[in-house]
Amino acid sequence: KKLARSIENLVREHEMVYIDTKWGKSSILIAGPQNGRPCFLLHGYGKTSGFHTWRYMYSPLGAAGFRVYGIDFPGFGHVAEETRFASRFEQIEKPTELVLYLMKHFGVTRSKRALLIGYDWGGSIAANIAATRPQKVERIVLFHSSTIPKKIYERINSPALILWAKVDQFHPFSNCKKAGTFIKKSETKILKLDSFSMESSASNYIIIADQIRKHIMLFLKSLFTIQQTDDELIQQLDQYEENIEHEVDSQHPSTISTVYSTSTIIEEGQSEEVKSLHENETDEEQQDREEQEDEERLSLLEELSSIDEQESAAIYRDITSVFPNEQHQQQQIPIIRDIHVPQQLVDPRKTGELWPRTTKHIKVSASRLTKEENQLLQLVPLSNPVFAFNFTITLCNREYTLRTWYVKASLQEKEKLAMGLHGYGKGSTKHQFHNLAEILKNTHSVLLITLPGFGLSTGATLQSSRYKRESTYLLKSIIDSFGKTKVNILGQCGGGGVFMRTLSEYPKLFAKRHFLGRPYSAIMPDNLLQVLKTNKIKLWVYWVVDQDHMKCCVPYKTLLALSKKSKCVRLDTEVRNYGDLEWLPLRSIQLPKISRSPNNDIYIYDPSVKAQEDIHRFINYELY
């Protein structure tokens, strides 16, 4: 209702026209003097997007002498019945041509160039126009611009203002840094929310609207018809803001902190030791460094896996000695698949126990522990024996080697398997669930996996849309290497997202109970609730709210709705730092060569006694 009233006021105060084009019908909201410098406001691709996205900019821009054109692209806002353009950048040409047509229609020329202000998808359109039609663009403002190729940024010669606010997870900061690095004449402003208890990202943007407005107006000050000092402009904007009806409670303040240059973006207050050591690299230098580091990791993993026949037999003898019962000693279970196995050793597929093996989709090789991994085991010991493996698999047309620990339990009855899938922080590795493996020591063997792009696993961090599609193949292939079994999942952040996507496609691979720490997937499976109900699967989600895992993100909203509809999802929410939690805090240990954190941080869950009891009871519900 508030949004409807806001739009009604805009339409009543300004002019709105409809224009038919070969790409479809667009509605345009027009404000400001007729002879003013043209300014085009471009919205994003969200379901409720339209020219109202920039509703807090029409009046100040008009008052500053700009002729403002807010565009509803076909399929949005007042022309929602029209067919939408595709959202991918590879298909950006059609919306670009539409905006160029409207610019020509409203009198944009070489002598009367336009200002382009774009949010999300609209930002990529603005950047594309600035790169391909520089003679028609005066300046551009990009707020949370969607992913754009480097070559487009490098062709932009117009002055650019880049705005970024940490209010959701759909606009990674890497996009902001990329724009600030490769656009020659750029300024970057990073906005932060001190409070984030709101339930929608739209509300978050309204809260920081005054900051966005000030940055844009200061950036455009030299183009005003009436020149003002910065202090005079800010005073005028402050006066203007007093007359604005905010759509959210004013008790949620916002602060801004930023330092910018054309090549470096650093958040104010960030300590020197956590700044990237490679922040001034070019793309080519970064690619060369990552390839060299990958070669070093792969060389280390191959060296650890190069075990001769004599050492192989010794490892097998060690396996039988770590288990106390006679049954295991008699079976002499091998774990190595990729070297010559002595004839007297029994094939594990005939023993009924769970060991990974090479399949046509994934290669499994046994390995020694590194010096640092041994140090970690001394600092945080595990009761059950640990065996290291390297899983090699092809993803996105590239081969990746995954560093994995198998914490093997000695069980009298049918063996059960659990897997730990870590989050996407730089200090995230297989060790995130190190202590949770200890909780399940008497009921499960636990496979702790380091995902591609983290720790000793090879590859750059993979969060591309293609990887998200193929990650289901990754998890399925690993589970298949153990044969037919039902797996319990311990997942955190992106690892939890990998699990939910795989669960929606292959529910038969998984057991009935799974524990997830704020699982994140930008696109949640539509059939998740149906899969959970049909297969009688329950998820326990422990969500700790912070700037990167907010209540406004799609996963939280989806899981909250599911928890209200069904008992298949239990959602517990904490609004404080992970380190301050009493039930399940997340700690860090500093050890070199295990994680990719600049400080050598390794994140490890440190469950309280109560958490240990609760998680054990949930996963092993049939025992209670």
Coordinates of C-alpha atoms in Angstrom, one line a residue:
K1 CA 0.0 0.0 0.0
K2 CA 2.8 2.4 0.8
L3 CA 4.5 1.6 -2.5
A4 CA 1.2 2.2 -4.3
R5 CA 0.8 5.6 -2.6
S6 CA 4.4 6.4 -3.4
I7 CA 3.8 5.7 -7.1
E8 CA 0.6 7.6 -7.1
N9 CA 2.4 10.7 -5.7
L10 CA 5.1 10.3 -8.4
V11 CA 2.6 10.1 -11.2
R12 CA 0.5 13.0 -9.8
E13 CA 3.6 15.2 -9.5
H14 CA 5.3 14.3 -12.7
E15 CA 4.4 13.3 -16.3
M16 CA 4.0 9.7 -17.4
V17 CA 3.9 8.6 -21.1
Y18 CA 3.7 5.2 -22.9
I19 CA 5.8 4.5 -26.0
D20 CA 5.3 1.6 -28.4
T21 CA 8.5 0.2 -29.9
K22 CA 9.5 -2.8 -31.9
W23 CA 10.8 -4.3 -28.6
G24 CA 7.5 -3.8 -26.8
K25 CA 5.7 -1.1 -24.9
S26 CA 7.5 1.0 -22.3
S27 CA 6.1 3.5 -19.7
I28 CA 8.2 6.5 -18.9
L29 CA 8.0 8.7 -15.9
I30 CA 9.3 12.2 -16.7
A31 CA 10.4 14.9 -14.2
G32 CA 12.4 18.2 -14.2
P33 CA 12.7 21.1 -16.6
Q34 CA 12.1 20.5 -20.3
N35 CA 15.4 21.9 -21.4
G36 CA 17.4 20.1 -18.6
R37 CA 20.3 17.7 -19.2
P38 CA 18.7 14.3 -19.9
C39 CA 19.0 11.6 -17.1
F40 CA 17.8 8.1 -17.5
L41 CA 17.0 5.8 -14.6
L42 CA 17.2 2.1 -15.3
H43 CA 15.7 -0.5 -12.9
G44 CA 16.7 -4.1 -12.1
Y45 CA 15.3 -7.5 -13.0
G46 CA 13.3 -8.3 -9.9
K47 CA 9.7 -9.3 -10.0
T48 CA 8.5 -5.9 -8.6
S49 CA 11.1 -3.8 -10.5
G50 CA 10.0 -0.7 -12.4
F51 CA 10.7 3.1 -12.6
H52 CA 9.7 3.3 -8.9
T53 CA 13.0 1.6 -8.0
W54 CA 14.5 5.1 -8.1
R55 CA 11.5 7.0 -6.6
Y56 CA 13.8 8.9 -4.1
M57 CA 15.8 10.4 -7.0
Y58 CA 13.2 12.1 -9.2
S59 CA 12.6 15.3 -7.1
P60 CA 16.3 16.1 -6.2
L61 CA 17.5 15.5 -9.8
G62 CA 14.6 17.6 -11.2
A63 CA 15.3 20.4 -8.7
A64 CA 19.0 20.3 -9.8
G65 CA 18.0 21.0 -13.4
F66 CA 18.0 17.5 -14.9
R67 CA 15.3 16.2 -17.2
V68 CA 14.7 12.8 -15.6
Y69 CA 13.3 9.8 -17.5
G70 CA 12.4 6.7 -15.4
I71 CA 11.9 3.7 -17.7
D72 CA 9.6 0.7 -17.2
F73 CA 11.1 -1.9 -19.5
P74 CA 8.6 -4.2 -21.3
G75 CA 7.3 -6.8 -18.8
F76 CA 7.8 -4.6 -15.7
G77 CA 5.9 -2.0 -13.7
H78 CA 3.0 -0.4 -15.7
V79 CA 3.7 -2.6 -18.7
A80 CA 4.0 -5.9 -16.9
E81 CA 1.8 -7.6 -19.5
E82 CA 4.5 -7.2 -22.1
T83 CA 7.2 -9.9 -22.8
R84 CA 10.4 -9.4 -20.8
F85 CA 13.9 -9.3 -22.2
A86 CA 16.3 -12.1 -21.2
S87 CA 18.4 -11.2 -18.2
R88 CA 21.7 -12.7 -19.3
F89 CA 24.4 -10.2 -20.3
E90 CA 25.0 -12.2 -23.5
Q91 CA 21.5 -11.0 -24.5
I92 CA 21.9 -7.4 -23.4
E93 CA 21.8 -6.0 -26.9
K94 CA 18.0 -5.7 -27.2
P95 CA 17.4 -3.7 -24.0
T96 CA 20.4 -1.6 -24.9
E97 CA 18.9 -0.8 -28.3
L98 CA 15.6 0.1 -26.6
V99 CA 17.3 2.6 -24.3
L100 CA 19.3 4.1 -27.2
Y101 CA 16.0 4.5 -29.1
L102 CA 14.4 6.3 -26.1
M103 CA 17.5 8.5 -25.7
K104 CA 17.2 9.5 -29.4
H105 CA 13.5 10.0 -29.0
F106 CA 14.0 12.4 -26.1
G107 CA 16.7 14.4 -27.8
V108 CA 20.0 13.0 -26.6
T109 CA 22.8 14.2 -29.0
R110 CA 26.6 14.6 -29.0
S111 CA 26.1 18.1 -27.7
K112 CA 23.4 17.1 -25.2
R113 CA 24.7 13.9 -23.7
A114 CA 22.8 11.8 -21.1
L115 CA 23.5 10.7 -17.6
L116 CA 22.7 7.0 -17.0
I117 CA 21.8 5.6 -13.5
G118 CA 21.3 1.9 -13.3
Y119 CA 20.5 -0.6 -10.7
D120 CA 21.4 -4.4 -11.0
W121 CA 20.4 -5.4 -14.6
G122 CA 19.9 -1.7 -15.4
G123 CA 23.5 -1.1 -14.4
S124 CA 24.8 -3.6 -16.9
I125 CA 22.7 -1.9 -19.6
A126 CA 24.1 1.5 -18.6
A127 CA 27.7 0.2 -18.6
N128 CA 27.1 -1.4 -22.1
I129 CA 25.9 1.9 -23.5
A130 CA 28.8 3.8 -22.0
A131 CA 31.2 1.3 -23.5
T132 CA 29.7 1.1 -27.0
R133 CA 28.1 4.6 -27.4
P134 CA 30.5 6.9 -25.4
Q135 CA 29.5 10.0 -27.5
K136 CA 26.0 9.8 -26.0
V137 CA 27.0 9.4 -22.4
E138 CA 28.1 12.2 -19.9
R139 CA 28.4 10.1 -16.8
I140 CA 27.1 6.8 -15.3
V141 CA 26.1 5.6 -11.9
L142 CA 26.1 1.8 -11.2
F143 CA 24.4 0.6 -8.1
H144 CA 24.7 -3.2 -7.5
S145 CA 25.4 -3.7 -11.2
S146 CA 25.1 -7.3 -12.3
T147 CA 28.0 -9.2 -13.7
I148 CA 29.7 -7.5 -16.7
P149 CA 32.8 -8.7 -18.7
K150 CA 36.1 -7.0 -18.0
K151 CA 36.4 -5.9 -21.6
I152 CA 33.2 -3.8 -21.3
Y153 CA 34.5 -2.0 -18.2
E154 CA 37.8 -1.3 -19.8
R155 CA 36.1 0.5 -22.7
I156 CA 34.2 2.9 -20.4
N157 CA 35.8 6.4 -20.5
S158 CA 32.9 8.3 -18.9
P159 CA 33.3 9.3 -15.2
A160 CA 31.5 6.6 -13.2
L161 CA 30.2 6.3 -9.6
I162 CA 29.9 2.8 -8.3
L163 CA 27.6 2.2 -5.3
W164 CA 27.5 -1.0 -3.3
A165 CA 25.6 -1.9 -0.1
K166 CA 25.9 -5.1 1.8
V167 CA 22.2 -5.7 2.1
D168 CA 21.7 -9.1 0.3
Q169 CA 23.7 -11.9 -1.3
F170 CA 22.8 -11.4 -4.9
H171 CA 25.4 -8.8 -5.6
P172 CA 28.9 -10.1 -4.6
F173 CA 31.5 -7.5 -3.6
S174 CA 33.8 -8.9 -6.3
N175 CA 31.6 -7.3 -8.9
C176 CA 32.1 -4.0 -7.2
K177 CA 35.8 -4.4 -7.0
K178 CA 36.0 -5.4 -10.6
A179 CA 34.1 -2.3 -11.8
G180 CA 36.2 0.0 -9.6
T181 CA 39.4 -1.6 -10.9
F182 CA 38.8 -1.6 -14.6
I183 CA 36.7 1.6 -15.2
K184 CA 39.3 4.3 -15.6
K185 CA 37.5 7.2 -14.1
S186 CA 35.6 5.6 -11.3
E187 CA 34.7 6.4 -7.7
T188 CA 33.4 3.6 -5.4
K189 CA 31.2 4.1 -2.3
I190 CA 30.5 1.1 0.0
L191 CA 27.4 1.4 2.2
K192 CA 26.9 -0.7 5.3
L193 CA 23.8 -1.4 7.4
D194 CA 24.3 -1.3 11.2
S195 CA 20.9 -3.0 11.7
F196 CA 19.4 -5.6 9.4
S197 CA 16.3 -7.0 11.1
M198 CA 14.1 -6.1 8.1
E199 CA 12.4 -8.8 6.0
S200 CA 12.9 -7.4 2.5
S201 CA 15.8 -6.0 0.6
A202 CA 13.5 -3.2 -0.8
S203 CA 13.2 -1.9 2.8
N204 CA 17.0 -2.0 3.2
Y205 CA 17.4 0.2 0.1
I206 CA 14.9 2.7 1.5
I207 CA 16.8 2.9 4.7
I208 CA 20.0 3.9 2.9
A209 CA 18.2 6.0 0.3
D210 CA 19.4 9.2 1.9
Q211 CA 23.0 8.0 1.6
I212 CA 22.6 6.9 -2.0
R213 CA 20.9 10.2 -2.9
K214 CA 23.8 12.2 -1.4
H215 CA 26.5 10.3 -3.2
I216 CA 24.8 10.6 -6.5
M217 CA 24.1 14.3 -6.1
L218 CA 27.6 15.1 -5.0
F219 CA 28.9 13.1 -8.0
L220 CA 26.8 15.2 -10.4
K221 CA 27.3 18.5 -8.6
S222 CA 29.5 20.0 -11.4
L223 CA 26.7 19.4 -13.9
F224 CA 24.1 21.4 -11.9
T225 CA 22.6 24.5 -13.5
I226 CA 23.0 26.3 -10.2
Q227 CA 26.5 25.8 -8.7
Q228 CA 26.7 24.9 -5.0
T229 CA 29.3 24.0 -2.5
D230 CA 29.2 20.5 -1.0
D231 CA 28.0 21.8 2.4
E232 CA 25.2 23.8 0.7
L233 CA 24.1 20.8 -1.3
I234 CA 24.2 18.4 1.8
Q235 CA 22.2 21.0 3.8
Q236 CA 19.6 21.3 1.0
L237 CA 19.3 17.5 0.8
D238 CA 19.0 17.2 4.5
Q239 CA 16.1 19.7 4.3
Y240 CA 14.6 17.8 1.5
E241 CA 14.8 14.5 3.4
E242 CA 12.8 15.9 6.3
N243 CA 9.8 16.1 4.0
I244 CA 10.1 12.5 2.7
E245 CA 7.8 9.8 4.1
H246 CA 10.1 6.8 4.7
E247 CA 8.5 3.4 4.1
V248 CA 10.3 1.8 7.0
D249 CA 10.9 2.7 10.7
S250 CA 13.6 5.3 11.2
Q251 CA 15.0 3.2 14.1
H252 CA 17.2 1.3 11.7
P253 CA 20.1 3.7 11.1
S254 CA 22.6 3.3 8.3
T255 CA 26.3 4.3 8.3
I256 CA 28.7 4.6 5.4
S257 CA 32.4 4.0 5.3
T258 CA 34.5 4.0 2.2
V259 CA 37.9 4.7 0.7
Y260 CA 38.2 4.6 -3.0
S261 CA 40.6 5.0 -5.9
T262 CA 40.5 3.9 -9.5
S263 CA 42.4 0.7 -8.8
T264 CA 41.9 -0.1 -5.1
I265 CA 38.8 -0.5 -3.0
I266 CA 39.2 -0.9 0.7
E267 CA 36.5 -0.7 3.4
E268 CA 37.4 1.7 6.1
G269 CA 38.4 0.1 9.4
Q270 CA 39.6 -3.0 7.7
S271 CA 42.8 -4.2 9.2
E272 CA 45.9 -4.3 7.1
E273 CA 46.5 -8.0 7.8
V274 CA 43.2 -9.1 6.2
K275 CA 43.5 -7.1 3.0
S276 CA 44.2 -9.1 0.0
L277 CA 47.8 -9.5 -0.8
H278 CA 47.0 -9.5 -4.5
E279 CA 44.5 -6.6 -4.7
N280 CA 46.5 -4.7 -7.4
E281 CA 46.9 -7.6 -9.7
T282 CA 45.7 -7.5 -13.3
D283 CA 43.4 -10.3 -14.5
E284 CA 46.3 -11.9 -16.3
E285 CA 48.6 -11.8 -13.2
Q286 CA 45.8 -13.2 -11.0
Q287 CA 45.2 -16.0 -13.5
D288 CA 48.9 -16.8 -13.7
R289 CA 49.3 -16.8 -9.9
E290 CA 46.2 -19.0 -9.4
E291 CA 47.4 -21.5 -12.1
Q292 CA 50.9 -21.6 -10.4
E293 CA 49.3 -22.2 -7.0
D294 CA 47.1 -24.9 -8.4
E295 CA 50.1 -26.7 -9.9
E296 CA 51.8 -26.5 -6.5
R297 CA 48.7 -28.0 -4.8
L298 CA 48.3 -30.7 -7.4
S299 CA 52.0 -31.6 -7.1
L300 CA 51.7 -31.8 -3.3
L301 CA 48.6 -34.0 -3.5
E302 CA 50.2 -36.3 -6.2
E303 CA 53.3 -36.6 -4.0
L304 CA 51.2 -37.5 -1.0
S305 CA 49.3 -40.1 -3.1
S306 CA 52.4 -41.7 -4.6
I307 CA 52.6 -44.9 -2.5
D308 CA 54.5 -47.9 -3.6
E309 CA 53.4 -51.6 -3.1
Q310 CA 55.4 -52.0 0.1
E311 CA 54.0 -48.9 1.7
S312 CA 50.5 -49.9 0.5
A313 CA 50.7 -53.2 2.5
A314 CA 51.9 -51.2 5.5
I315 CA 48.9 -48.9 5.3
Y316 CA 46.6 -51.9 5.1
R317 CA 48.2 -53.4 8.2
D318 CA 47.8 -50.0 10.0
I319 CA 44.1 -50.0 9.2
T320 CA 43.5 -53.4 10.8
S321 CA 45.5 -52.3 13.9
V322 CA 43.4 -49.2 14.7
F323 CA 40.2 -51.2 15.1
P324 CA 40.0 -53.2 18.4
N325 CA 37.6 -56.0 17.4
E326 CA 38.8 -59.2 15.8
Q327 CA 36.4 -59.1 13.0
H328 CA 38.2 -56.1 11.4
Q329 CA 41.6 -57.6 12.0
Q330 CA 40.6 -60.7 10.0
Q331 CA 39.0 -58.8 7.1
Q332 CA 42.1 -56.7 6.4
I333 CA 40.1 -54.0 4.5
P334 CA 42.0 -52.1 1.8
I335 CA 41.4 -48.4 1.1
I336 CA 43.7 -47.8 -1.9
R337 CA 42.3 -48.2 -5.4
D338 CA 44.8 -46.6 -7.8
I339 CA 47.9 -48.8 -7.1
H340 CA 48.6 -52.5 -7.3
V341 CA 46.8 -54.2 -4.5
P342 CA 48.4 -57.4 -3.0
Q343 CA 46.3 -60.5 -3.9
Q344 CA 45.7 -61.5 -0.3
L345 CA 43.8 -58.3 0.5
V346 CA 40.0 -58.5 0.4
D347 CA 37.9 -56.3 -1.9
P348 CA 36.0 -53.9 0.3
R349 CA 32.9 -54.3 -1.8
K350 CA 32.7 -57.9 -0.4
T351 CA 33.1 -56.9 3.2
G352 CA 30.0 -54.8 3.5
E353 CA 31.9 -51.8 4.8
L354 CA 32.0 -48.3 3.4
W355 CA 35.2 -47.2 1.6
P356 CA 35.4 -44.9 -1.4
R357 CA 36.4 -46.4 -4.8
T358 CA 37.2 -45.1 -8.2
T359 CA 34.2 -45.1 -10.7
K360 CA 33.8 -43.9 -14.2
H361 CA 32.9 -40.5 -13.0
I362 CA 35.4 -39.9 -10.2
K363 CA 38.9 -41.1 -9.4
V364 CA 39.8 -41.9 -5.8
S365 CA 43.4 -42.1 -4.5
A366 CA 44.6 -42.7 -1.0
S367 CA 47.1 -40.2 0.5
R368 CA 49.3 -39.4 3.5
L369 CA 48.4 -36.5 5.8
T370 CA 50.4 -33.2 5.4
K371 CA 52.5 -31.9 8.2
E372 CA 50.0 -29.2 8.9
E373 CA 47.1 -31.7 8.9
N374 CA 48.9 -33.7 11.5
Q375 CA 49.4 -30.6 13.6
L376 CA 45.7 -29.9 13.4
L377 CA 44.9 -33.4 14.7
Q378 CA 47.3 -32.8 17.6
L379 CA 45.5 -29.5 18.4
V380 CA 41.9 -30.9 17.8
P381 CA 42.1 -34.7 18.2
L382 CA 39.6 -37.1 16.8
S383 CA 38.7 -40.4 18.5
N384 CA 38.3 -42.4 15.3
P385 CA 41.1 -43.0 12.7
V386 CA 41.5 -40.5 9.9
F387 CA 42.3 -41.5 6.3
A388 CA 43.1 -39.0 3.6
F389 CA 41.9 -39.2 0.1
N390 CA 42.1 -37.2 -3.1
F391 CA 39.0 -37.2 -5.3
T392 CA 39.6 -36.1 -8.9
I393 CA 36.6 -35.0 -11.0
T394 CA 35.8 -32.9 -14.1
L395 CA 33.6 -29.9 -13.6
C396 CA 33.0 -27.0 -16.0
N397 CA 35.4 -28.7 -18.5
R398 CA 38.2 -28.6 -16.0
E399 CA 39.7 -31.3 -13.8
Y400 CA 39.6 -30.7 -10.0
T401 CA 41.2 -32.6 -7.2
L402 CA 39.4 -32.4 -3.9
R403 CA 41.3 -32.9 -0.6
T404 CA 39.2 -35.2 1.7
W405 CA 39.4 -36.8 5.1
Y406 CA 37.5 -40.0 6.0
V407 CA 36.9 -40.3 9.7
K408 CA 36.3 -44.0 9.9
A409 CA 34.1 -45.5 12.6
S410 CA 34.2 -49.2 13.7
L411 CA 30.6 -50.3 13.8
Q412 CA 29.1 -53.7 14.7
E413 CA 25.9 -53.1 12.8
K414 CA 25.2 -51.6 9.3
E415 CA 27.6 -48.7 8.7
K416 CA 26.2 -45.2 8.2
L417 CA 27.8 -42.4 6.3
A418 CA 27.7 -38.6 7.0
M419 CA 29.3 -35.8 4.9
G420 CA 30.5 -32.4 5.9
L421 CA 30.2 -29.6 3.2
H422 CA 31.8 -26.4 4.4
G423 CA 30.9 -22.7 3.6
Y424 CA 32.3 -20.2 1.2
G425 CA 34.5 -18.1 3.5
K426 CA 38.2 -17.9 2.7
G427 CA 39.0 -19.8 5.9
S428 CA 36.5 -22.6 5.1
T429 CA 37.8 -26.1 4.6
K430 CA 36.9 -29.7 5.4
H431 CA 37.8 -29.0 9.0
Q432 CA 34.7 -26.8 9.5
F433 CA 32.9 -30.0 10.7
H434 CA 35.9 -31.5 12.4
N435 CA 34.2 -31.5 15.9
L436 CA 30.8 -32.5 14.5
A437 CA 32.5 -35.7 13.2
E438 CA 33.4 -36.4 16.8
I439 CA 29.8 -36.1 17.8
L440 CA 28.9 -38.9 15.4
K441 CA 31.9 -41.1 16.2
N442 CA 29.9 -44.0 17.5
T443 CA 27.2 -44.0 14.8
H444 CA 28.7 -42.8 11.5
S445 CA 31.8 -42.7 9.4
V446 CA 32.2 -39.1 8.3
L447 CA 33.6 -37.8 5.0
L448 CA 35.0 -34.2 5.3
I449 CA 35.3 -32.7 1.9
T450 CA 37.2 -29.5 0.8
L451 CA 35.2 -28.1 -2.1
P452 CA 36.9 -26.8 -5.3
G453 CA 38.6 -23.5 -4.8
F454 CA 39.2 -23.9 -1.1
G455 CA 42.1 -25.1 1.1
L456 CA 44.3 -27.8 -0.6
S457 CA 41.6 -28.6 -3.2
T458 CA 42.6 -27.3 -6.7
G459 CA 40.9 -24.5 -8.6
A460 CA 39.7 -21.0 -8.1
T461 CA 36.7 -20.5 -5.9
L462 CA 33.8 -21.7 -7.9
Q463 CA 30.5 -19.7 -7.5
S464 CA 29.5 -19.3 -11.1
S465 CA 26.1 -20.2 -12.3
R466 CA 27.5 -23.2 -14.3
Y467 CA 29.3 -24.5 -11.2
K468 CA 26.1 -24.2 -9.2
R469 CA 24.4 -26.4 -11.9
E470 CA 27.2 -29.0 -12.0
S471 CA 27.8 -29.1 -8.2
T472 CA 24.9 -31.6 -8.0
Y473 CA 27.0 -33.9 -10.2
L474 CA 29.9 -33.4 -7.9
L475 CA 28.1 -34.5 -4.8
K476 CA 26.3 -37.4 -6.5
S477 CA 29.6 -38.7 -7.9
I478 CA 31.2 -38.7 -4.5
I479 CA 28.2 -40.5 -2.9
D480 CA 28.2 -43.1 -5.8
S481 CA 31.8 -43.9 -5.1
F482 CA 30.7 -45.5 -1.8
G483 CA 28.0 -47.6 -3.5
K484 CA 24.4 -47.6 -2.4
T485 CA 23.9 -45.8 0.9
K486 CA 21.8 -43.2 2.5
V487 CA 23.9 -40.2 3.6
N488 CA 23.4 -37.6 6.4
I489 CA 24.6 -34.1 5.5
L490 CA 26.3 -31.5 7.7
G491 CA 26.2 -28.4 5.6
Q492 CA 27.3 -24.7 6.0
C493 CA 26.5 -21.7 3.7
G494 CA 27.4 -22.6 0.1
G495 CA 28.0 -26.3 1.0
G496 CA 24.4 -26.4 2.4
G497 CA 23.2 -24.9 -0.9
V498 CA 25.0 -27.6 -2.9
F499 CA 23.2 -30.2 -0.7
M500 CA 19.7 -28.6 -1.2
R501 CA 20.2 -28.5 -5.0
T502 CA 21.3 -32.2 -5.1
L503 CA 18.5 -33.2 -2.7
S504 CA 15.9 -31.7 -5.1
E505 CA 17.3 -33.9 -8.0
Y506 CA 18.5 -37.1 -6.2
P507 CA 16.5 -37.4 -3.0
K508 CA 17.1 -41.2 -2.8
L509 CA 20.8 -40.6 -2.1
F510 CA 20.1 -39.1 1.3
A511 CA 19.0 -40.2 4.8
K512 CA 16.1 -38.8 6.8
R513 CA 17.9 -36.1 8.8
H514 CA 20.3 -33.3 7.9
F515 CA 21.8 -30.4 9.9
L516 CA 22.5 -27.1 8.0
G517 CA 24.2 -23.9 9.2
R518 CA 22.5 -21.0 7.3
P519 CA 22.5 -22.8 3.9
Y520 CA 22.7 -20.5 0.9
S521 CA 21.6 -21.0 -2.7
A522 CA 20.7 -17.9 -4.8
I523 CA 18.0 -20.0 -6.5
M524 CA 16.1 -22.3 -4.2
P525 CA 14.7 -25.5 -5.6
D526 CA 11.0 -25.1 -6.3
N527 CA 10.2 -28.7 -5.4
L528 CA 12.1 -28.7 -2.0
L529 CA 9.0 -29.0 0.2
Q530 CA 7.5 -31.7 -2.0
V531 CA 10.8 -33.7 -1.9
L532 CA 11.0 -33.3 1.9
K533 CA 7.4 -34.5 2.4
T534 CA 7.5 -37.3 -0.1
N535 CA 10.7 -38.8 1.3
K536 CA 10.0 -37.9 4.9
I537 CA 13.2 -35.9 5.2
K538 CA 13.7 -33.3 7.9
L539 CA 16.1 -30.4 7.9
W540 CA 17.4 -28.6 11.0
V541 CA 18.6 -25.1 9.9
Y542 CA 20.6 -23.0 12.3
W543 CA 20.7 -19.5 10.9
V544 CA 23.1 -16.9 12.4
V545 CA 22.2 -13.5 11.0
D546 CA 25.1 -11.3 9.8
Q547 CA 25.9 -8.9 7.0
D548 CA 26.4 -11.8 4.6
H549 CA 23.5 -14.0 5.7
M550 CA 20.6 -11.7 6.2
K551 CA 16.9 -12.3 6.8
C552 CA 16.1 -10.6 3.5
C553 CA 17.9 -13.2 1.4
V554 CA 15.9 -15.8 -0.6
P555 CA 17.2 -18.9 1.3
Y556 CA 16.1 -17.5 4.7
K557 CA 12.7 -16.4 3.4
T558 CA 12.1 -19.7 1.7
L559 CA 13.1 -21.8 4.7
L560 CA 11.1 -19.6 7.0
A561 CA 8.0 -20.1 4.8
L562 CA 8.6 -23.9 4.7
S563 CA 9.1 -24.1 8.5
K564 CA 5.7 -22.5 8.9
K565 CA 4.0 -24.8 6.4
S566 CA 5.5 -28.1 7.4
K567 CA 7.4 -29.9 10.2
C568 CA 9.9 -31.0 7.6
V569 CA 12.0 -27.8 8.3
R570 CA 13.0 -26.6 11.7
L571 CA 14.5 -23.1 11.6
D572 CA 16.4 -21.6 14.6
T573 CA 17.6 -18.0 14.2
E574 CA 20.4 -16.1 16.1
V575 CA 21.1 -12.4 15.6
R576 CA 24.6 -12.0 16.9
N577 CA 28.2 -12.9 16.0
Y578 CA 29.1 -16.6 15.6
G579 CA 31.9 -16.2 18.1
D580 CA 29.5 -15.0 20.8
L581 CA 27.2 -17.9 20.5
E582 CA 26.9 -20.3 23.5
W583 CA 25.3 -23.3 21.7
L584 CA 27.4 -23.6 18.5
P585 CA 30.1 -21.0 18.1
L586 CA 32.5 -20.9 15.1
R587 CA 36.1 -20.6 16.1
S588 CA 39.3 -20.2 14.1
I589 CA 42.7 -21.8 14.3
Q590 CA 45.8 -20.3 12.6
L591 CA 47.8 -22.9 10.7
P592 CA 49.6 -22.3 7.3
K593 CA 48.9 -24.1 4.0
I594 CA 45.5 -25.5 4.9
S595 CA 43.1 -22.7 4.1
R596 CA 43.3 -19.8 1.7
S597 CA 42.7 -17.1 4.3
P598 CA 45.3 -14.3 4.3
N599 CA 45.7 -14.9 8.1
N600 CA 45.8 -18.7 7.8
D601 CA 42.5 -19.0 9.6
I602 CA 40.8 -22.3 9.7
Y603 CA 37.1 -22.2 10.7
I604 CA 36.0 -24.9 13.1
Y605 CA 32.6 -25.4 14.8
D606 CA 33.1 -25.7 18.6
P607 CA 29.8 -27.2 19.8
S608 CA 28.8 -27.0 23.5
V609 CA 27.8 -30.1 25.4
K610 CA 24.1 -29.2 24.8
A611 CA 24.8 -28.8 21.0
Q612 CA 26.5 -32.2 20.9
E613 CA 23.5 -33.9 22.6
D614 CA 21.0 -32.0 20.4
I615 CA 22.7 -32.7 17.1
H616 CA 23.4 -36.4 18.0
R617 CA 19.7 -36.9 19.0
F618 CA 18.5 -35.2 15.8
I619 CA 20.7 -37.2 13.3
N620 CA 20.2 -40.5 15.2
Y621 CA 16.6 -40.0 16.0
E622 CA 15.9 -43.8 15.7
L623 CA 18.0 -44.4 18.7
Y624 CA 15.9 -42.3 21.0

